[in-house]
mmCIF file of C-alpha atoms in Angstrom:
data_model
loop_
_atom_site.group_PDB
_atom_site.id
_atom_site.type_symbol
_atom_site.label_atom_id
_atom_site.label_comp_id
_atom_site.label_asym_id
_atom_site.label_seq_id
_atom_site.Cartn_x
_atom_site.Cartn_y
_atom_site.Cartn_z
ATOM 1 C CA MET A 1 85.713 123.327 136.835
ATOM 2 C CA VAL A 2 83.723 126.487 137.243
ATOM 3 C CA VAL A 3 80.519 124.485 137.452
ATOM 4 C CA LEU A 4 81.783 122.721 140.568
ATOM 5 C CA GLY A 5 82.444 126.114 142.252
ATOM 6 C CA SER A 6 78.700 126.799 142.332
ATOM 7 C CA LEU A 7 78.063 123.934 144.765
ATOM 8 C CA TYR A 8 77.688 125.153 148.380
ATOM 9 C CA GLN A 9 75.928 123.986 151.545
ATOM 10 C CA LEU A 10 72.467 125.402 152.211
ATOM 11 C CA GLY A 11 71.225 126.055 155.760
ATOM 12 C CA PRO A 12 67.711 126.889 156.997
ATOM 13 C CA SER A 13 66.923 130.547 157.570
ATOM 14 C CA PRO A 14 66.265 131.520 161.262
ATOM 15 C CA ILE A 15 62.547 131.856 162.153
ATOM 16 C CA PRO A 16 61.523 134.954 164.169
ATOM 17 C CA PRO A 17 60.007 133.901 167.539
ATOM 18 C CA THR A 18 57.118 136.376 167.290
ATOM 19 C CA ILE A 19 55.446 134.594 164.362
ATOM 20 C CA SER A 20 52.266 132.648 165.186
ATOM 21 C CA SER A 21 51.903 128.883 164.788
ATOM 22 C CA SER A 22 49.765 129.336 161.701
ATOM 23 C CA SER A 23 52.300 131.682 160.175
ATOM 24 C CA ASN A 24 55.036 129.344 161.364
ATOM 25 C CA SER A 25 53.416 126.453 159.503
ATOM 26 C CA ASN A 26 53.070 128.502 156.330
ATOM 27 C CA LEU A 27 56.669 129.649 156.588
ATOM 28 C CA SER A 28 57.827 126.065 157.106
ATOM 29 C CA ARG A 29 56.078 125.022 153.888
ATOM 30 C CA THR A 30 57.665 127.996 152.112
ATOM 31 C CA GLN A 31 61.113 127.006 153.354
ATOM 32 C CA LYS A 32 60.577 123.407 152.257
ATOM 33 C CA SER A 33 59.541 124.610 148.797
ATOM 34 C CA ILE A 34 62.642 126.789 148.557
ATOM 35 C CA LEU A 35 64.845 123.887 149.691
ATOM 36 C CA THR A 36 63.257 121.558 147.125
ATOM 37 C CA ARG A 37 63.895 124.003 144.296
ATOM 38 C CA ARG A 38 67.507 124.436 145.466
ATOM 39 C CA ARG A 39 68.020 120.672 145.588
ATOM 40 C CA THR A 40 66.654 120.423 142.025
ATOM 41 C CA VAL A 41 69.051 123.135 140.846
ATOM 42 C CA LEU A 42 71.967 121.412 142.607
ATOM 43 C CA LEU A 43 71.070 118.031 141.099
ATOM 44 C CA GLY A 44 70.846 119.535 137.617
ATOM 45 C CA GLN A 45 74.219 121.272 138.060
ATOM 46 C CA THR A 46 75.811 118.035 139.273
ATOM 47 C CA LEU A 47 74.526 116.065 136.284
ATOM 48 C CA LEU A 48 75.709 118.795 133.904
ATOM 49 C CA ALA A 49 79.157 118.775 135.493
ATOM 50 C CA THR A 50 79.355 115.005 135.213
ATOM 51 C CA SER A 51 78.369 115.122 131.534
ATOM 52 C CA LEU A 52 80.938 117.807 130.751
ATOM 53 C CA LEU A 53 83.680 115.907 132.553
ATOM 54 C CA HIS A 54 82.768 112.768 130.594
ATOM 55 C CA PHE A 55 82.762 114.693 127.314
ATOM 56 C CA PHE A 56 86.037 116.555 127.827
ATOM 57 C CA ASP A 57 87.944 113.667 129.448
ATOM 58 C CA PRO A 58 91.032 113.343 127.205
ATOM 59 C CA ILE A 59 91.735 109.766 128.265
ATOM 60 C CA HIS A 60 88.207 108.541 127.811
ATOM 61 C CA SER A 61 88.014 105.802 125.163
ATOM 62 C CA PRO A 62 84.869 104.746 123.289
ATOM 63 C CA PRO A 63 83.146 101.690 124.619
ATOM 64 C CA SER A 64 84.393 98.442 123.114
ATOM 65 C CA LEU A 65 82.104 96.285 121.019
ATOM 66 C CA SER A 66 80.147 93.701 122.870
ATOM 67 C CA PRO A 67 81.276 90.075 122.387
ATOM 68 C CA ALA A 68 78.084 89.340 120.447
ATOM 69 C CA ILE A 69 78.670 92.185 117.940
ATOM 70 C CA ALA A 70 82.361 91.307 117.555
ATOM 71 C CA LEU A 71 81.452 87.667 116.913
ATOM 72 C CA GLN A 72 78.827 88.718 114.365
ATOM 73 C CA GLN A 73 81.361 90.850 112.463
ATOM 74 C CA GLN A 74 83.853 87.986 112.507
ATOM 75 C CA ASP A 75 81.205 85.614 111.145
ATOM 76 C CA GLU A 76 80.347 88.073 108.354
ATOM 77 C CA LEU A 77 84.015 88.340 107.322
ATOM 78 C CA GLN A 78 84.338 84.568 107.341
ATOM 79 C CA LEU A 79 81.211 84.203 105.216
ATOM 80 C CA GLU A 80 82.578 86.737 102.705
ATOM 81 C CA GLU A 81 85.887 84.872 102.445
ATOM 82 C CA ASP A 82 84.119 81.531 102.096
ATOM 83 C CA ARG A 83 81.964 82.966 99.322
ATOM 84 C CA ILE A 84 84.992 84.144 97.315
ATOM 85 C CA VAL A 85 86.734 80.796 97.820
ATOM 86 C CA GLN A 86 83.624 79.006 96.587
ATOM 87 C CA ILE A 87 83.367 81.261 93.515
ATOM 88 C CA PHE A 88 86.962 80.443 92.590
ATOM 89 C CA GLN A 89 86.601 76.715 93.189
ATOM 90 C CA GLU A 90 83.472 76.513 91.054
ATOM 91 C CA THR A 91 84.749 78.687 88.189
ATOM 92 C CA SER A 92 88.466 77.880 87.884
ATOM 93 C CA PRO A 93 87.907 74.400 86.310
ATOM 94 C CA SER A 94 86.297 76.218 83.365
ATOM 95 C CA VAL A 95 89.371 78.422 82.787
ATOM 96 C CA VAL A 96 92.145 77.186 80.481
ATOM 97 C CA PHE A 97 95.814 78.022 80.034
ATOM 98 C CA ILE A 98 96.933 78.661 76.450
ATOM 99 C CA LYS A 99 100.485 78.511 75.111
ATOM 100 C CA ASP A 100 101.561 79.654 71.645
ATOM 101 C CA LEU A 101 104.334 77.393 70.408
ATOM 102 C CA GLU A 102 106.589 77.433 67.375
ATOM 103 C CA ILE A 103 107.883 73.968 66.542
ATOM 104 C CA ASP A 104 111.127 72.995 64.849
ATOM 105 C CA LYS A 105 110.159 71.117 61.664
ATOM 106 C CA SER A 106 113.710 69.876 61.120
ATOM 107 C CA LEU A 107 113.371 67.384 63.979
ATOM 108 C CA ASN A 108 112.236 63.875 63.174
ATOM 109 C CA THR A 109 109.625 63.727 65.910
ATOM 110 C CA SER A 110 105.854 63.723 65.890
ATOM 111 C CA GLU A 111 103.938 66.861 66.727
ATOM 112 C CA GLU A 112 102.457 65.047 69.739
ATOM 113 C CA GLU A 113 105.934 64.490 71.160
ATOM 114 C CA VAL A 114 106.896 68.091 70.447
ATOM 115 C CA LEU A 115 103.844 69.415 72.272
ATOM 116 C CA LEU A 116 104.461 67.052 75.185
ATOM 117 C CA ARG A 117 108.119 67.835 75.756
ATOM 118 C CA GLU A 118 108.282 71.589 75.178
ATOM 119 C CA ASP A 119 112.060 71.322 75.099
ATOM 120 C CA ASN A 120 114.540 72.842 72.653
ATOM 121 C CA SER A 121 112.369 71.626 69.780
ATOM 122 C CA THR A 122 109.694 74.188 70.660
ATOM 123 C CA LYS A 123 109.703 77.903 71.274
ATOM 124 C CA ILE A 124 107.075 79.483 73.496
ATOM 125 C CA GLU A 125 105.814 82.555 71.661
ATOM 126 C CA GLY A 126 103.389 83.669 74.339
ATOM 127 C CA THR A 127 100.807 82.642 76.900
ATOM 128 C CA GLY A 128 97.218 83.559 77.589
ATOM 129 C CA SER A 129 93.931 82.402 79.037
ATOM 130 C CA GLY A 130 90.539 81.283 77.833
ATOM 131 C CA PHE A 131 87.409 79.583 79.117
ATOM 132 C CA ILE A 132 85.292 76.585 78.202
ATOM 133 C CA TRP A 133 82.247 77.703 76.257
ATOM 134 C CA ASP A 134 80.400 74.383 75.912
ATOM 135 C CA LYS A 135 80.724 70.634 76.472
ATOM 136 C CA PHE A 136 81.894 70.105 72.888
ATOM 137 C CA GLY A 137 85.346 71.524 73.496
ATOM 138 C CA HIS A 138 84.943 75.084 72.223
ATOM 139 C CA ILE A 139 87.259 77.558 73.960
ATOM 140 C CA VAL A 140 86.734 81.338 73.915
ATOM 141 C CA THR A 141 89.793 83.579 74.107
ATOM 142 C CA ASN A 142 91.162 86.840 72.706
ATOM 143 C CA TYR A 143 92.124 87.193 69.077
ATOM 144 C CA HIS A 144 95.473 88.670 70.047
ATOM 145 C CA VAL A 145 96.276 85.597 72.193
ATOM 146 C CA VAL A 146 96.196 83.285 69.157
ATOM 147 C CA SER A 147 96.896 85.800 66.379
ATOM 148 C CA LYS A 148 100.204 84.138 65.454
ATOM 149 C CA LEU A 149 98.434 80.860 64.868
ATOM 150 C CA ILE A 150 95.715 82.594 62.847
ATOM 151 C CA THR A 151 98.172 84.465 60.617
ATOM 152 C CA ASP A 152 100.743 81.656 60.370
ATOM 153 C CA THR A 153 101.773 80.741 56.827
ATOM 154 C CA SER A 154 104.745 78.523 57.703
ATOM 155 C CA GLY A 155 102.809 75.731 59.382
ATOM 156 C CA LEU A 156 105.087 75.897 62.417
ATOM 157 C CA GLN A 157 102.713 77.568 64.867
ATOM 158 C CA ARG A 158 100.806 75.467 67.365
ATOM 159 C CA CYS A 159 98.441 76.219 70.216
ATOM 160 C CA LYS A 160 98.620 74.084 73.364
ATOM 161 C CA VAL A 161 95.631 74.230 75.713
ATOM 162 C CA TYR A 162 95.726 73.023 79.320
ATOM 163 C CA LEU A 163 92.327 72.010 80.711
ATOM 164 C CA VAL A 164 90.696 70.393 83.736
ATOM 165 C CA ASP A 165 87.721 68.058 83.425
ATOM 166 C CA GLU A 166 84.715 67.770 85.737
ATOM 167 C CA LYS A 167 86.611 65.348 88.002
ATOM 168 C CA GLY A 168 89.538 67.726 88.393
ATOM 169 C CA THR A 169 91.834 65.748 86.111
ATOM 170 C CA GLY A 170 94.252 67.955 84.220
ATOM 171 C CA PHE A 171 95.187 67.289 80.613
ATOM 172 C CA TYR A 172 96.286 69.174 77.517
ATOM 173 C CA ARG A 173 95.213 69.225 73.895
ATOM 174 C CA GLU A 174 96.149 71.055 70.757
ATOM 175 C CA GLY A 175 93.774 73.901 70.019
ATOM 176 C CA LYS A 176 92.492 74.368 66.476
ATOM 177 C CA ILE A 177 91.133 77.673 65.208
ATOM 178 C CA VAL A 178 87.385 77.578 64.573
ATOM 179 C CA GLY A 179 86.651 81.273 64.036
ATOM 180 C CA TYR A 180 87.821 84.741 64.954
ATOM 181 C CA ASP A 181 86.751 88.350 64.920
ATOM 182 C CA PRO A 182 89.561 90.899 65.361
ATOM 183 C CA ALA A 183 87.020 93.753 65.526
ATOM 184 C CA TYR A 184 86.020 92.485 68.978
ATOM 185 C CA ASP A 185 89.338 90.780 69.803
ATOM 186 C CA LEU A 186 87.619 87.394 70.041
ATOM 187 C CA ALA A 187 88.580 83.935 68.824
ATOM 188 C CA VAL A 188 87.226 80.408 69.270
ATOM 189 C CA LEU A 189 89.385 77.289 69.550
ATOM 190 C CA LYS A 190 88.313 73.648 69.414
ATOM 191 C CA VAL A 191 90.011 70.834 71.339
ATOM 192 C CA ASP A 192 89.508 67.081 71.211
ATOM 193 C CA ILE A 193 87.807 66.070 74.461
ATOM 194 C CA GLU A 194 87.416 62.331 73.858
ATOM 195 C CA GLY A 195 87.438 60.550 77.214
ATOM 196 C CA TYR A 196 86.804 63.734 79.213
ATOM 197 C CA LYS A 197 83.787 65.737 80.339
ATOM 198 C CA LEU A 198 84.249 69.484 80.506
ATOM 199 C CA LYS A 199 82.598 72.061 82.756
ATOM 200 C CA PRO A 200 81.530 75.130 80.744
ATOM 201 C CA VAL A 201 81.311 78.528 82.370
ATOM 202 C CA VAL A 202 78.004 79.998 83.505
ATOM 203 C CA VAL A 203 77.292 82.931 81.202
ATOM 204 C CA GLY A 204 75.846 86.037 82.808
ATOM 205 C CA THR A 205 74.815 89.410 81.412
ATOM 206 C CA SER A 206 76.602 92.756 81.218
ATOM 207 C CA GLY A 207 73.721 95.090 80.382
ATOM 208 C CA ASP A 208 72.629 95.372 84.009
ATOM 209 C CA LEU A 209 76.051 95.983 85.584
ATOM 210 C CA HIS A 210 76.605 98.868 87.980
ATOM 211 C CA VAL A 211 79.758 100.759 88.876
ATOM 212 C CA GLY A 212 80.943 99.642 92.285
ATOM 213 C CA GLN A 213 79.797 96.049 92.224
ATOM 214 C CA SER A 214 82.359 93.349 92.938
ATOM 215 C CA CYS A 215 84.057 91.395 90.164
ATOM 216 C CA PHE A 216 86.818 88.808 89.895
ATOM 217 C CA ALA A 217 89.342 87.900 87.210
ATOM 218 C CA ILE A 218 90.731 84.380 86.783
ATOM 219 C CA GLY A 219 93.639 83.686 84.472
ATOM 220 C CA ASN A 220 97.305 82.878 84.123
ATOM 221 C CA PRO A 221 99.319 86.119 84.500
ATOM 222 C CA TYR A 222 102.986 85.638 83.610
ATOM 223 C CA GLY A 223 102.341 81.898 83.382
ATOM 224 C CA TYR A 224 101.082 81.503 86.956
ATOM 225 C CA GLU A 225 98.095 79.229 86.467
ATOM 226 C CA ASN A 226 94.727 79.693 88.176
ATOM 227 C CA THR A 227 95.343 83.142 89.588
ATOM 228 C CA LEU A 228 92.452 85.042 91.147
ATOM 229 C CA THR A 229 92.347 88.821 91.441
ATOM 230 C CA THR A 230 89.521 90.847 92.933
ATOM 231 C CA GLY A 231 88.149 94.330 92.378
ATOM 232 C CA VAL A 232 85.083 96.285 91.379
ATOM 233 C CA VAL A 233 83.477 97.487 88.191
ATOM 234 C CA SER A 234 85.209 100.867 87.819
ATOM 235 C CA GLY A 235 83.410 102.107 84.726
ATOM 236 C CA LEU A 236 81.041 101.123 81.938
ATOM 237 C CA GLY A 237 80.665 101.961 78.262
ATOM 238 C CA ARG A 238 84.389 102.476 77.684
ATOM 239 C CA GLU A 239 85.949 102.516 74.232
ATOM 240 C CA ILE A 240 89.205 100.616 73.642
ATOM 241 C CA PRO A 241 91.187 99.837 70.461
ATOM 242 C CA SER A 242 90.795 96.457 68.754
ATOM 243 C CA PRO A 243 93.561 94.470 66.984
ATOM 244 C CA ASN A 244 92.322 95.592 63.567
ATOM 245 C CA GLY A 245 92.453 99.276 64.498
ATOM 246 C CA SER A 246 88.747 99.830 65.049
ATOM 247 C CA ALA A 247 87.118 100.606 68.395
ATOM 248 C CA ILE A 248 85.530 98.140 70.794
ATOM 249 C CA ARG A 249 82.644 100.029 72.373
ATOM 250 C CA GLY A 250 80.911 99.267 75.629
ATOM 251 C CA ALA A 251 83.955 97.773 77.348
ATOM 252 C CA ILE A 252 83.928 97.157 81.099
ATOM 253 C CA GLN A 253 86.573 98.941 83.158
ATOM 254 C CA THR A 254 87.764 97.251 86.345
ATOM 255 C CA ASP A 255 90.519 97.598 88.916
ATOM 256 C CA ALA A 256 90.827 93.807 89.284
ATOM 257 C CA ALA A 257 94.459 93.216 88.288
ATOM 258 C CA ILE A 258 94.902 92.054 84.684
ATOM 259 C CA ASN A 259 98.426 91.398 83.437
ATOM 260 C CA ALA A 260 100.152 89.594 80.572
ATOM 261 C CA GLY A 261 98.670 86.101 80.483
ATOM 262 C CA ASN A 262 95.255 87.162 81.814
ATOM 263 C CA SER A 263 94.044 88.022 78.308
ATOM 264 C CA GLY A 264 91.162 85.842 77.198
ATOM 265 C CA GLY A 265 90.205 84.790 80.719
ATOM 266 C CA PRO A 266 86.809 85.469 82.282
ATOM 267 C CA LEU A 267 85.709 88.421 84.380
ATOM 268 C CA ILE A 268 83.040 87.096 86.738
ATOM 269 C CA ASP A 269 80.521 88.588 89.142
ATOM 270 C CA SER A 270 79.682 87.676 92.742
ATOM 271 C CA TYR A 271 77.586 84.730 91.562
ATOM 272 C CA GLY A 272 80.372 83.215 89.458
ATOM 273 C CA HIS A 273 78.721 84.245 86.184
ATOM 274 C CA VAL A 274 80.952 85.467 83.359
ATOM 275 C CA ILE A 275 80.307 89.144 82.656
ATOM 276 C CA GLY A 276 83.264 89.831 80.347
ATOM 277 C CA VAL A 277 86.439 88.640 78.646
ATOM 278 C CA ASN A 278 89.596 90.240 80.031
ATOM 279 C CA THR A 279 91.414 91.853 77.160
ATOM 280 C CA ALA A 280 93.537 94.923 77.938
ATOM 281 C CA THR A 281 95.250 97.006 80.594
ATOM 282 C CA PHE A 282 97.046 100.328 80.808
ATOM 283 C CA THR A 283 100.591 99.884 82.089
ATOM 284 C CA ARG A 284 102.949 102.338 83.727
ATOM 285 C CA LYS A 285 105.311 103.603 81.063
ATOM 286 C CA GLY A 286 108.584 101.704 80.974
ATOM 287 C CA THR A 287 107.554 99.193 83.660
ATOM 288 C CA GLY A 288 104.977 96.913 82.097
ATOM 289 C CA VAL A 289 103.175 96.983 85.451
ATOM 290 C CA SER A 290 99.385 97.255 85.463
ATOM 291 C CA SER A 291 98.127 100.687 86.409
ATOM 292 C CA GLY A 292 94.863 99.327 87.770
ATOM 293 C CA VAL A 293 92.930 100.533 84.720
ATOM 294 C CA ASN A 294 91.866 97.301 83.036
ATOM 295 C CA PHE A 295 89.223 96.375 80.485
ATOM 296 C CA ALA A 296 87.021 93.463 79.498
ATOM 297 C CA ILE A 297 84.812 92.830 76.494
ATOM 298 C CA PRO A 298 81.205 92.718 77.763
ATOM 299 C CA ILE A 299 79.673 89.253 77.742
ATOM 300 C CA ASP A 300 76.610 90.498 75.859
ATOM 301 C CA THR A 301 78.907 91.210 72.910
ATOM 302 C CA VAL A 302 80.533 87.789 73.270
ATOM 303 C CA VAL A 303 77.158 86.034 73.306
ATOM 304 C CA ARG A 304 76.200 87.765 70.052
ATOM 305 C CA THR A 305 79.524 86.983 68.352
ATOM 306 C CA VAL A 306 80.699 83.520 69.420
ATOM 307 C CA PRO A 307 77.798 81.430 68.018
ATOM 308 C CA TYR A 308 78.454 82.840 64.543
ATOM 309 C CA LEU A 309 82.159 82.090 64.879
ATOM 310 C CA ILE A 310 81.415 78.489 65.856
ATOM 311 C CA VAL A 311 78.957 77.911 63.013
ATOM 312 C CA TYR A 312 80.433 80.030 60.215
ATOM 313 C CA GLY A 313 84.015 80.685 61.278
ATOM 314 C CA THR A 314 83.642 84.380 60.541
ATOM 315 C CA PRO A 315 81.769 87.224 62.218
ATOM 316 C CA TYR A 316 78.208 87.955 61.127
ATOM 317 C CA SER A 317 79.208 91.237 59.465
ATOM 318 C CA ASN A 318 81.709 89.476 57.189
ATOM 319 C CA ARG A 319 79.146 87.110 55.680
ATOM 320 C CA PHE A 320 77.385 89.783 53.643
#
């Protein structure tokens, strides 16, 4: 480099023999001072050259992380994974799998046998999700998941609910309609839990949510039970259509995958608290595939609505 070309060897200047000892001493000090300044200049030029070579070296690679930092990052990733696993393990027993069935009344078999077999005597009309609201067997889900049972006039529609108790024992029961509110796409089922103890969900809040925070959806997309999908809160205060044609305001938008069968399942936060009920998704035209724009009914709305459905069977607004 050009900087290196400025380095040259310095030699002492010759001293005239006619100069006195005193002058000679002064001149010697002057020469030493000049030499010191030149050495300083040379040292500065050398350091500058070294820095420039280090900066412009095309094959120079950044220093690798120290083993301690690499281990710390690995531990943080492991802790994050363990946290998500724990959230799923603690919440999934509170999530149920719902099947809409149409039974064949011409068969001389009991309804219990029909529900158990699910053979040619039954027709699966659809599947969905829900979650355990309390220890008394109340299940919260979407209205559109059980709408055929609600509007059935033939007496052939049944709702089969698969649950897990506190001990992890799986069982199924027939779900009976307790109340529903199509304006918010919500419905409450009741199952007989004799001999079992259920684990209700932990209800959170949705009024203090922020865009960007993590969230998780648990449900049964396409019949695959206990499926976990992850994402973030993508938007708040959205407006989506309800089954009765009105608008559900304040919906939560998320990119956590929600597909057919997820409807009625819980949307939970990083603490495992339910912050919404998964209800809708935009799909790519002609594919049925989720576009990543999904919605959930905020839990604050659910908390205001469900108690009235359990007690009165109808929404608060319909009682007056």
